[in-house]
XYZ file of C-alpha atoms in Angstrom:
132
model
C -17.923 24.507 4.605
C -17.422 21.118 6.591
C -18.610 17.731 6.024
C -21.590 16.496 7.938
C -21.636 13.323 9.698
C -22.444 10.381 7.416
C -21.106 12.652 4.209
C -18.364 10.993 2.156
C -15.088 13.169 1.227
C -13.338 12.942 -2.555
C -10.376 11.441 -0.038
C -12.935 8.768 1.216
C -14.375 8.007 -1.899
C -10.956 7.282 -3.758
C -9.758 4.995 -0.777
C -13.173 3.385 -1.515
C -12.318 2.771 -4.966
C -9.196 1.143 -4.293
C -8.404 -1.829 -6.323
C -10.775 -0.335 -9.344
C -8.221 1.912 -11.220
C -10.676 2.685 -13.640
C -13.176 4.370 -11.071
C -10.269 6.057 -9.380
C -9.393 7.696 -12.878
C -13.032 9.009 -13.001
C -12.320 11.327 -9.955
C -9.082 13.193 -11.388
C -8.577 16.680 -12.519
C -6.540 16.890 -15.534
C -3.513 18.112 -13.594
C -3.299 15.814 -10.668
C -0.593 15.025 -8.945
C 0.000 12.141 -6.748
C 3.004 12.025 -3.615
C 4.287 9.263 -1.843
C 6.798 8.961 0.732
C 10.075 9.460 -0.590
C 11.780 6.385 0.318
C 9.601 4.192 -1.674
C 10.686 3.396 -5.405
C 8.550 5.843 -7.336
C 9.346 9.297 -8.719
C 7.033 11.723 -6.655
C 5.154 13.668 -7.301
C 3.691 11.862 -10.133
C 2.251 14.429 -12.523
C -0.408 14.351 -14.807
C -3.287 12.359 -15.374
C -1.752 9.693 -17.464
C 1.180 9.410 -14.879
C -1.440 9.063 -11.808
C -3.695 6.663 -13.560
C -0.709 4.469 -15.045
C 0.412 4.556 -11.197
C -2.810 3.176 -10.082
C -3.060 0.660 -12.813
C 0.135 -0.569 -12.073
C -0.368 -1.186 -8.132
C -3.383 -3.207 -8.755
C -1.983 -5.310 -11.636
C 1.999 -5.626 -10.594
C 1.823 -5.570 -6.722
C -1.648 -6.191 -5.429
C -4.822 -8.085 -6.398
C -7.668 -6.097 -7.092
C -9.690 -7.630 -4.112
C -8.283 -5.328 -1.441
C -10.456 -3.962 1.296
C -10.237 -0.499 3.157
C -11.665 0.015 6.888
C -12.214 3.685 7.154
C -11.063 4.891 10.780
C -11.531 8.715 10.274
C -12.621 11.140 7.629
C -13.072 14.562 7.383
C -13.001 17.423 4.636
C -14.195 20.755 3.444
C -15.103 21.721 -0.208
C -11.385 22.037 -1.049
C -9.250 19.477 0.889
C -10.284 16.141 2.783
C -8.184 13.375 4.706
C -8.848 9.554 5.450
C -7.294 7.621 7.736
C -7.548 3.743 7.145
C -6.667 0.092 7.361
C -5.860 -1.045 4.018
C -5.988 -4.964 3.301
C -4.837 -6.814 0.218
C -2.965 -9.720 -1.133
C 0.689 -9.645 -2.671
C 0.602 -10.891 -6.352
C 4.223 -11.850 -5.954
C 3.539 -14.346 -2.968
C -0.200 -14.502 -2.267
C 0.406 -13.406 1.193
C -1.613 -11.042 2.935
C -0.994 -7.482 3.645
C -2.441 -5.309 6.154
C -1.296 -1.480 6.735
C -2.204 2.000 7.997
C -2.728 4.555 5.713
C -3.491 8.254 5.674
C -4.645 10.198 2.041
C -4.904 13.632 1.736
C -6.479 15.206 -1.158
C -7.189 18.568 -2.736
C -10.128 18.788 -5.125
C -12.107 21.670 -6.948
C -14.822 21.771 -9.607
C -12.555 19.364 -12.111
C -11.731 16.860 -9.538
C -9.007 15.852 -7.366
C -6.027 17.811 -7.962
C -3.712 16.552 -5.489
C -3.176 13.488 -3.206
C -0.484 12.662 -0.599
C -0.545 9.101 0.645
C 1.364 8.435 3.840
C 1.595 4.898 5.580
C 3.616 3.024 8.088
C 7.029 2.207 6.049
C 8.349 -0.289 8.621
C 5.121 -2.088 8.493
C 5.459 -2.260 4.681
C 9.277 -3.929 4.949
C 8.127 -6.314 7.291
C 5.531 -7.990 4.995
C 6.494 -7.048 1.717
C 7.874 -10.031 -0.553
C 11.568 -10.226 -0.963
């Protein structure tokens, strides 16, 4: 069954919780996996609840401040898969400079929670804005 207008999907809910790793952790199945583009400096996919939640905590304790925002551009989904396209805005901890980029996040989910996440972003834009 496809979502109805006004519904939020697991992918959308996850993105709306960016900056709050504790709330994100509540959404994951025990066997969750998270993938990023392979050119980023992370081992992918990150496998298992502990690895994914540690990654989320590090993003908002080492890279960005927690007071980030998202602007949802598109959101679609069904009972087992959902996707959201959004603008992510944050500040880098290293420089306190602003960051803005367009992302797409796909999530697979079942009755245990989110089982798989694939996050995609404009890597050239990240490189233009990243400190150092």
